[in-house]
Amino acid sequence: MSETGTQTVRFVRDTMLPEAAPPASQSGAVKWLRENLFSGWLNTILTILGALVLFQILRGLVPWFAHSVWNAQTLGECRQIIAETWGEGARGACLAVVRDRWTQWTFGFYPAHLYWRPVLALVLLFAALAPILFSAVPRRLMAFSALFPFVGYWLLWGGTIWTPVVALAGFVVGYAVWRGMAKRNALAAVLLAVAAALVWWLFLAGPVERALAGVAPLALESVRSSSFGGFVLALTIGVSAISLSLPLGIMLALGRQSDMFLIKTLSVCFIEFIRGVPLITLLFTASLLLNYFLPPGTNFDIILRVIIMVTLFAAAYIAEVIRGGLAALPRGQYEAADALGLDYFQAQRLIVLPQALKISIPGIVSTFIGLFKDTTLVVFVGLLDPLKGITDAVRASTDWKGIYWEPYIFVGFIFFLFCFGMSRYSMYLERRLKRDHR
Amino acid sequence: METIERAVDTSHMKVSDEVAIQISQMNKWYGQFHVLRDINLTVNRGERIVICGPSGSGKSTLIRCINRLEEHQSGQIVVDGTELTSDLKNIDKVRSEVGMVFQHFNLFPHLTILENCTLAPIWVRKVPKAEAEETAMHFLRKVKIPEQANKYPGQLSGGQQQRVAIARSLCMKPRIMLFDEPTSALDPEMIKEVLDTMISLAEEGMTMLCVTHEMGFAQAVANRVVFMDQGQIVEQNTPREFFNNPQSERTKLFLSQILGH
């Protein structure tokens, strides 16, 4: 065997090795602990410190939740129950406030006998979202998703059914004009369609609505915007602004990339202005300044104004997130689309946006989550948001005066459910759209 | 040069007198940099032209001007009787007649192979979906990868992706094909499969302009070799004359460098 060294220089493999299973990984709790928690003296110290901090937090929290009381009418009664059960000086959560006042957090001052309307609207909202969010749901249900804004509006605010119907008719008018013109000149068709729809909404919708209401007075009891509050308000603003800001943000992002000077400049100015101003400023503008500028007697609904402002605010951020996605696309994708003869809109819709939006999903969803939480800022323009508006109202009542942590924990928990849901959905979507196999 | 193993018989590949591409006095600048200088080039229908030259000589820019991925600033480019100006209608018309294959394939990663091939026929040519799929499968069989139709580009090897890119262009039934260094991004083992596909395309009489460093391909298939340097056409000749009897010093230097080892 002494000549092995020289023998191995000439080597020809005559059989290829079969594929073999990897060695069984050494597992076990002890190994995991040593690798992850005690791999060195520094990590050991950090682990012990972490455990101490965790212990301190849990020592406060666990008894507080364990002593919680769900059945009480007032804060005094609740504290008395805790003292009687767990001894003088024991601390516990008075979650009874949630049980006593959850309708207020949910519906604000919406009339109690009409609670079924927001609930039905919420159920229909999920039905409308299903075909948009999940590809397994039949595409035909999208028709209902398109109708939902009008149905939802009618359920929430009530009034004559002809208001949403006439508003919807504006879109039909615009579409009809576009259909009629599209063959001759695409750009003129779009402009005329928008003009026709605006004429309809501004001048014709009112008289038509009154005439129809006179003939067939189909109406729900109307609810004023000032009665809205709590999560109904947060969801109304949040869902509307989310669904409106995505298309607007896409248009702004494409506008910012445009070769056309005017469109590019307008998009850049809009984005930079909106991003440079705090949301509260925009909300104050919506609630106060617009009243000075609009003709006296105009009743421009406050929730609608807030939705518009929140939408514009979120759209500017989404535009920037999507611009990041557009920038991440290799130039070759645009060139291949051009070389195949696709026009600008086809290339954007079929090649560029599907890829850019996929890249932007985490950023877009982060913006949506931020937007939803920012809806609590409407408290500054006198609307009753769940976090401060309703909580202050509850804490101002004689029954629950002095309660502090429990309402905030409850509201925070509900917000967490929605935001965590959105976050998980974004991860699901990313997994589903993962196709590059890199 | 060893990549082309099969003998290519070019005798039956007739070149017609009809002009496919006419470039005259064409100039292009990138800012102050004069990339293309006084380019004059006429390509007849059925001709197979290989454009070669050192990097930065403007050869890719030249063929990218032919479907206006790059804009020229002076002179004239007429493709299939349509002059390329800033008129978008003319540009779209030319682009749908001219197929292009890129160095980095540029397949659409979010679409399957079949969808990559049917997208443009459906949206640009307004071909019904079933018919577009049939055509796509025909060309995928031709480039010998019909079994990959439902995979995504990321699951294919580089050579397979480039063959799909060729099939994707062919699905538009182009009259002219442009190849921009189609084998430069491929492993040596995969170059042959792509060249074979291009050879069979040439044998069918396709008008081809090909920027490539594959001199074997040029000798086997091309009926003209165009040599460029510093944005100018330095020499053009038949492959035999070009390789055996180069005229300009620059050409001799270039050939000695790429064939010398």
Coordinates of N, CA and C in Angstrom, one line a residue, chain A residues 331-343 346 349-352 354-355 358 435-438, chain B residues 64 67 69 92 95-96 98 100 102 106-111 119-120 123-124 126 152 154-155 168 172:
Chain A
R331 N -34.3 45.7 -16.3 CA -34.7 46.4 -17.5 C -35.2 45.4 -18.6
G332 N -34.6 44.2 -18.6 CA -34.9 43.3 -19.6 C -36.3 42.9 -19.7
Q333 N -37.1 43.0 -18.6 CA -38.5 42.7 -18.6 C -39.2 43.7 -19.5
Y334 N -38.9 45.0 -19.3 CA -39.5 46.1 -20.1 C -39.1 45.9 -21.6
E335 N -37.9 45.5 -21.8 CA -37.4 45.4 -23.2 C -38.1 44.2 -23.9
A336 N -38.2 43.1 -23.1 CA -38.9 42.0 -23.7 C -40.3 42.3 -24.1
A337 N -41.0 43.0 -23.2 CA -42.4 43.4 -23.4 C -42.5 44.3 -24.7
D338 N -41.5 45.3 -24.7 CA -41.5 46.2 -25.9 C -41.2 45.4 -27.2
A339 N -40.2 44.5 -27.1 CA -39.8 43.8 -28.3 C -40.9 42.9 -28.8
L340 N -41.8 42.4 -28.0 CA -42.9 41.6 -28.4 C -44.1 42.4 -29.0
G341 N -44.0 43.8 -28.9 CA -45.0 44.6 -29.5 C -46.1 45.0 -28.5
L342 N -46.0 44.7 -27.2 CA -47.0 45.1 -26.2 C -47.0 46.6 -26.1
D343 N -48.2 47.2 -26.0 CA -48.2 48.6 -25.8 C -48.0 49.0 -24.3
Q346 N -50.6 47.4 -21.8 CA -50.5 46.0 -21.8 C -49.2 45.6 -21.0
R349 N -49.7 46.2 -17.3 CA -50.7 45.3 -16.7 C -50.3 43.8 -16.6
L350 N -49.6 43.4 -17.8 CA -49.4 41.9 -17.9 C -48.0 41.6 -17.4
I351 N -47.0 42.4 -17.5 CA -45.7 42.1 -17.2 C -45.1 42.8 -16.0
V352 N -45.2 44.1 -16.0 CA -44.6 44.9 -15.0 C -45.3 44.9 -13.6
P354 N -47.7 42.9 -12.3 CA -47.8 41.6 -11.5 C -46.5 41.3 -10.7
Q355 N -45.3 41.7 -11.4 CA -44.1 41.4 -10.7 C -43.7 42.4 -9.7
K358 N -45.9 42.1 -6.6 CA -45.5 40.9 -5.8 C -44.3 41.3 -4.9
R435 N -42.7 32.2 -7.5 CA -42.6 31.4 -8.7 C -41.2 31.4 -9.3
D436 N -40.3 32.2 -8.7 CA -39.1 32.4 -9.4 C -38.1 31.2 -9.1
H437 N -38.5 30.4 -8.0 CA -37.7 29.2 -7.7 C -36.2 29.5 -7.6
R438 N -35.9 30.7 -7.0 CA -34.5 31.1 -6.8 C -34.0 30.4 -5.5
Chain B
R64 N -30.4 46.7 -31.6 CA -31.5 47.2 -30.8 C -32.1 48.4 -31.4
N67 N -35.4 47.4 -33.8 CA -36.8 47.4 -33.3 C -37.0 48.5 -32.3
L69 N -35.5 49.5 -29.6 CA -35.3 49.5 -28.2 C -34.4 50.7 -27.9
D92 N -44.8 50.0 -33.1 CA -45.5 48.7 -32.7 C -45.6 47.8 -33.9
R95 N -42.2 46.2 -34.4 CA -41.9 45.3 -33.3 C -42.7 44.0 -33.4
S96 N -43.9 44.0 -33.9 CA -44.7 42.8 -34.0 C -44.2 42.0 -35.2
V98 N -40.8 41.9 -36.0 CA -39.4 41.6 -35.8 C -39.3 40.9 -34.4
M100 N -37.1 39.2 -31.2 CA -35.8 39.5 -30.7 C -35.5 38.5 -29.6
F102 N -32.7 37.8 -26.5 CA -31.7 38.6 -25.7 C -30.7 37.7 -25.0
N106 N -34.6 37.1 -20.8 CA -35.7 38.0 -20.4 C -37.1 37.3 -20.6
L107 N -37.2 36.1 -20.1 CA -38.5 35.4 -20.0 C -39.3 36.1 -18.9
F108 N -40.6 36.0 -18.9 CA -41.4 36.6 -17.8 C -41.5 35.5 -16.7
P109 N -40.8 35.8 -15.5 CA -40.7 34.7 -14.5 C -42.1 34.4 -13.8
H110 N -43.1 35.3 -13.9 CA -44.3 35.0 -13.2 C -45.3 34.3 -14.1
L111 N -44.9 34.0 -15.3 CA -45.8 33.2 -16.2 C -45.2 31.9 -16.6
L119 N -48.7 35.0 -24.7 CA -49.1 36.3 -24.2 C -49.2 37.3 -25.4
A120 N -48.1 37.4 -26.1 CA -48.1 38.5 -27.2 C -49.1 38.1 -28.3
W123 N -52.5 39.1 -27.0 CA -52.8 40.5 -26.7 C -52.5 41.5 -27.8
V124 N -51.4 41.1 -28.6 CA -51.0 42.0 -29.7 C -51.7 41.6 -31.0
K126 N -54.3 39.5 -31.2 CA -55.7 39.1 -30.9 C -56.1 37.8 -31.4
Y152 N -42.3 26.9 -14.8 CA -42.0 28.4 -14.8 C -40.5 28.5 -15.3
G154 N -38.0 29.8 -14.1 CA -37.0 29.6 -13.1 C -36.6 28.1 -12.9
Q155 N -37.5 27.2 -13.4 CA -37.2 25.8 -13.2 C -36.4 25.2 -14.4
R168 N -40.8 31.8 -28.0 CA -41.7 33.0 -27.7 C -41.7 34.0 -28.9
M172 N -44.9 34.9 -32.6 CA -45.5 36.1 -33.2 C -45.3 36.0 -34.7

